[in-house]
Tab-separated table of C-alpha atoms in Angstrom:
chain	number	residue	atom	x	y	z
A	1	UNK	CA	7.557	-2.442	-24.348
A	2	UNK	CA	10.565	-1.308	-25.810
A	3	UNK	CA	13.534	-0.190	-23.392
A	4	UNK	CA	13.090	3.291	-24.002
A	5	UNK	CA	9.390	3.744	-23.687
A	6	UNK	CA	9.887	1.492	-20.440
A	7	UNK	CA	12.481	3.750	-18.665
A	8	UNK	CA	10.118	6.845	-19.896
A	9	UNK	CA	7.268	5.291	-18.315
A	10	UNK	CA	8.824	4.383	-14.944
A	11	UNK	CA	9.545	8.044	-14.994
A	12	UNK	CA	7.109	9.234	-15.669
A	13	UNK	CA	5.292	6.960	-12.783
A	14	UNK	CA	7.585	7.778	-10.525
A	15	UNK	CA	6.889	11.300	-10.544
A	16	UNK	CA	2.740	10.965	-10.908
A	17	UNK	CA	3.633	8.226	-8.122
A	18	UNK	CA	5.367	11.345	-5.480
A	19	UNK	CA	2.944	13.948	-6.610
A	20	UNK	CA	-0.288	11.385	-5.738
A	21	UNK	CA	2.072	10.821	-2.201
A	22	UNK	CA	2.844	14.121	-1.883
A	23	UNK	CA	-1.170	15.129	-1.821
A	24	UNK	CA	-2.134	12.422	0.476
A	25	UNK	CA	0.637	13.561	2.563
A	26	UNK	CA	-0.629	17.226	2.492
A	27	UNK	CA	-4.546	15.614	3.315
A	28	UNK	CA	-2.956	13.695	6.304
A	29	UNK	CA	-1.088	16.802	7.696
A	30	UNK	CA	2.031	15.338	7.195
A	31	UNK	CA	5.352	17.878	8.090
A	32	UNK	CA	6.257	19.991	5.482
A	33	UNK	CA	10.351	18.529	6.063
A	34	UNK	CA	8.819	15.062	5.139
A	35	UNK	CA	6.885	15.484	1.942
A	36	UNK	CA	9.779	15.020	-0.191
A	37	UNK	CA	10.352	11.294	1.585
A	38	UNK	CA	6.630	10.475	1.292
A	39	UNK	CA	6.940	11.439	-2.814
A	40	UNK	CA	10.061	9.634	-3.002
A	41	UNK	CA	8.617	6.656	-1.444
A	42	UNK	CA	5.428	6.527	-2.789
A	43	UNK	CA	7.539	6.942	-6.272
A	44	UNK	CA	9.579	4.352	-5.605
A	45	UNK	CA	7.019	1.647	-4.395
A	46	UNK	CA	4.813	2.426	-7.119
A	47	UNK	CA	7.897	2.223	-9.900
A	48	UNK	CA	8.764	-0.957	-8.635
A	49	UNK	CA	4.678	-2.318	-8.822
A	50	UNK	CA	4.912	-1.081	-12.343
A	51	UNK	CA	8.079	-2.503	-13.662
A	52	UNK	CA	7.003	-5.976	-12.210
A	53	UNK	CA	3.876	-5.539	-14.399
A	54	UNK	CA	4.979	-4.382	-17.444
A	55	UNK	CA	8.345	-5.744	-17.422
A	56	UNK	CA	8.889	-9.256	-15.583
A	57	UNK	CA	4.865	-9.875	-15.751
A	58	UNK	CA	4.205	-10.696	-12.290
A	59	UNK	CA	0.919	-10.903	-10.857
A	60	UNK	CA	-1.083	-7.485	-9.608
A	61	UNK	CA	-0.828	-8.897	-6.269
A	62	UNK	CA	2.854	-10.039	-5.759
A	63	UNK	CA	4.081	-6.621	-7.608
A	64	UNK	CA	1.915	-4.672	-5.007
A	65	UNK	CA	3.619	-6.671	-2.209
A	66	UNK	CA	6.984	-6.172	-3.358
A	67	UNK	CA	6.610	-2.734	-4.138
A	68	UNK	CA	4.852	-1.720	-0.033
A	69	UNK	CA	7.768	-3.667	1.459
A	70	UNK	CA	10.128	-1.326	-0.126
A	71	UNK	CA	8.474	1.688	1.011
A	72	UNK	CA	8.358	-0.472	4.240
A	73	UNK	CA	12.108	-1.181	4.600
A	74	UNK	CA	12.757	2.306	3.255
A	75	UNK	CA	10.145	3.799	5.689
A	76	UNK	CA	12.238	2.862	8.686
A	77	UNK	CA	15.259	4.004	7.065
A	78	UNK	CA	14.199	7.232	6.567
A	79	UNK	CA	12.733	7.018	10.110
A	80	UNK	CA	15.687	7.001	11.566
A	81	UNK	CA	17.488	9.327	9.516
A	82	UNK	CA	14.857	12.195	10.009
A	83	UNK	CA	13.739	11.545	13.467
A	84	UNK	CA	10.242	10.524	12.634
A	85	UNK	CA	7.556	7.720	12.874
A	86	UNK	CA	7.549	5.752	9.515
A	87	UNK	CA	3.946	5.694	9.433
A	88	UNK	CA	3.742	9.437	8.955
A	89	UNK	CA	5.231	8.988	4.987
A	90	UNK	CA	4.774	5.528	4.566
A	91	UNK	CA	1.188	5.406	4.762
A	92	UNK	CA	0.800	8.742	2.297
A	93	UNK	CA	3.178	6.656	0.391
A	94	UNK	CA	1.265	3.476	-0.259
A	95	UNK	CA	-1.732	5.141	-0.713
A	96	UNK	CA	-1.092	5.180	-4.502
A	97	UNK	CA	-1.436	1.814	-4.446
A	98	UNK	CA	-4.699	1.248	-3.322
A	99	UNK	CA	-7.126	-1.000	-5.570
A	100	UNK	CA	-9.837	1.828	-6.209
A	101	UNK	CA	-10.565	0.342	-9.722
A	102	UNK	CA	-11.314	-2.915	-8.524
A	103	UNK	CA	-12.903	-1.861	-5.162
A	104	UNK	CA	-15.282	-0.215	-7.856
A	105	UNK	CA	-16.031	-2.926	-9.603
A	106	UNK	CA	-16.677	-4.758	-6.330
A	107	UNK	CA	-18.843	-1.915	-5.044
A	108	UNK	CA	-21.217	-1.703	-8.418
A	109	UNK	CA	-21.346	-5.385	-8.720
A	110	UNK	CA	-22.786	-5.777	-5.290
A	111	UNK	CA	-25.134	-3.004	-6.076
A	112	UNK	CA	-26.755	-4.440	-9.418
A	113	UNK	CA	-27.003	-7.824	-7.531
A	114	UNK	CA	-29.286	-6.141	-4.844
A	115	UNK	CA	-31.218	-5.223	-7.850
A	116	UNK	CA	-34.193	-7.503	-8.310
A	117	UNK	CA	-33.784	-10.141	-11.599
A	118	UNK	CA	-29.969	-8.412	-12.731
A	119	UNK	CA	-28.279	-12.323	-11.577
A	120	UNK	CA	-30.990	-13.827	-13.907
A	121	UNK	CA	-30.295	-11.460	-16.810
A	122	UNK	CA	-26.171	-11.854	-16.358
A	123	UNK	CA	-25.415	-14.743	-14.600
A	124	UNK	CA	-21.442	-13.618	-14.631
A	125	UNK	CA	-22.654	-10.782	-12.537
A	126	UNK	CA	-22.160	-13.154	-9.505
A	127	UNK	CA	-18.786	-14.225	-10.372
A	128	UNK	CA	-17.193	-11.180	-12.035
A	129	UNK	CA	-18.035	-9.728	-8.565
A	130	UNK	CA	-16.324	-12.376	-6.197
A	131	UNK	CA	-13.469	-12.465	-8.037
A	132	UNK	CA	-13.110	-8.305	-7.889
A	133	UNK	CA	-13.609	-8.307	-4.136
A	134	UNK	CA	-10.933	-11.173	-3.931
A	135	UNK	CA	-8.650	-9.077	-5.748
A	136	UNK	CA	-9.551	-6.001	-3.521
A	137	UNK	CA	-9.363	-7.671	-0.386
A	138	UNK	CA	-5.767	-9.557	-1.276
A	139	UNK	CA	-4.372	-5.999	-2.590
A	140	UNK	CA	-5.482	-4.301	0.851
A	141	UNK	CA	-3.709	-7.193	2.907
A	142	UNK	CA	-0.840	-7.209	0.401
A	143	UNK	CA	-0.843	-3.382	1.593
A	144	UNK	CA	-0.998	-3.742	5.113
A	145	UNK	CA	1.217	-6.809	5.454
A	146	UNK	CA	3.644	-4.950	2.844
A	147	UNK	CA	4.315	-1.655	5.547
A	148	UNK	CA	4.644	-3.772	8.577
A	149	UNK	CA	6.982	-6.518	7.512
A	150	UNK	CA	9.911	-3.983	7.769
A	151	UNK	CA	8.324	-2.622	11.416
A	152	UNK	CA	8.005	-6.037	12.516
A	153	UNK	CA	12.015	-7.478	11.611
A	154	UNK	CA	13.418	-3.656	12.604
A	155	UNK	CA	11.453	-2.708	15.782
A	156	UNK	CA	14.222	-1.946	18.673
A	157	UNK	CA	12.680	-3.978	21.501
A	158	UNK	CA	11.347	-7.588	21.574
A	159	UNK	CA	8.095	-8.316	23.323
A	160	UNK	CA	10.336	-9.675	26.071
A	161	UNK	CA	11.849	-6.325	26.866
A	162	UNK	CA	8.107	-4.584	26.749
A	163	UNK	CA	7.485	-3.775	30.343
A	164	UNK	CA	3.691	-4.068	30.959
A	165	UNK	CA	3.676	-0.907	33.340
A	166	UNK	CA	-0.215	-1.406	34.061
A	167	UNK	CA	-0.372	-2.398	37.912
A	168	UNK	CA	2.955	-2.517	37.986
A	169	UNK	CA	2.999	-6.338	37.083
A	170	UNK	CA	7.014	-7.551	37.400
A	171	UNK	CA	6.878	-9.531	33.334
């Protein structure tokens, strides 16, 4: 791609990556004050998954994973700055990232192998499936792992200093 289609394109998925945040922000009745970090997150995560496609030509998975721990890291950033749980525009954020394409694939695959003969009649069925639910499953990790690395190496308190206050137990 050349340079200038590349920065039009990142652009250009930036903003169709805040607008898809923005409305899964509105669905999950996310404040009105934090819309506009959930679109610039979800922007900004999804920017990153696409210039690591189309530009360095990483894998799907590893450009997913880089692009959720920035909306991670930046998640508790923002947290702090505007007095709110990360999870309340992170999650709207990686949303755009989900795998729906492959999860599709998986999903209809599954379905014309419950038919009767279809595995006899396309004997790729079998495969082409497993390797779309692999892909599905390691992009919905990638997500999850992705949001929590930056919760996990930022949280204020160690599990140490986590009084159990059930029966009053003294550790």
């Amino acid at each position: 791609m050349m340079p200038e289609s590349l920065i039009l394109a990142t652009l250009f998925d930036i903003l169709m990556g805040g607008i898809i945040a923005v409305g899964w922000g509105i669905l999950f009745n996310t404040p009105r004050q934090v819309l506009l970090v959930a679109a610039l997150l979800g922007g900004l995560g999804h920017s990153v998954r696409f210039l690591l496609l189309e530009a360095a030509g990483a894998p799907l998975v590893l450009a997913t994973l880089a692009g959720t721990v920035l909306i991670g890291f930046l998640g508790i950033l923002f947290a702090r700055k505007v007095d709110t749980p990360p999870v309340i525009f992170t999650m709207p954020a990686c949303i755009t990232m989900i795998p729906g394409m492959y999860a599709y694939h998986t999903m209809l695959g599954f379905i014309k192998m419950a038919g009767s003969d279809i595995t006899v009649q396309d004997p790729s069925l079998v495969s082409q499936t497993a390797q779309y639910f692999v892909i599905t499953i390691s992009l919905l990790f990638t997500l999850s792992i992705g949001i929590t690395i930056g919760s996990l190496l930022f949280r204020k308190k160690t599990a140490r200093e986590i009084r159990l206050n059930l029966l009053n137990w003294p550790f």
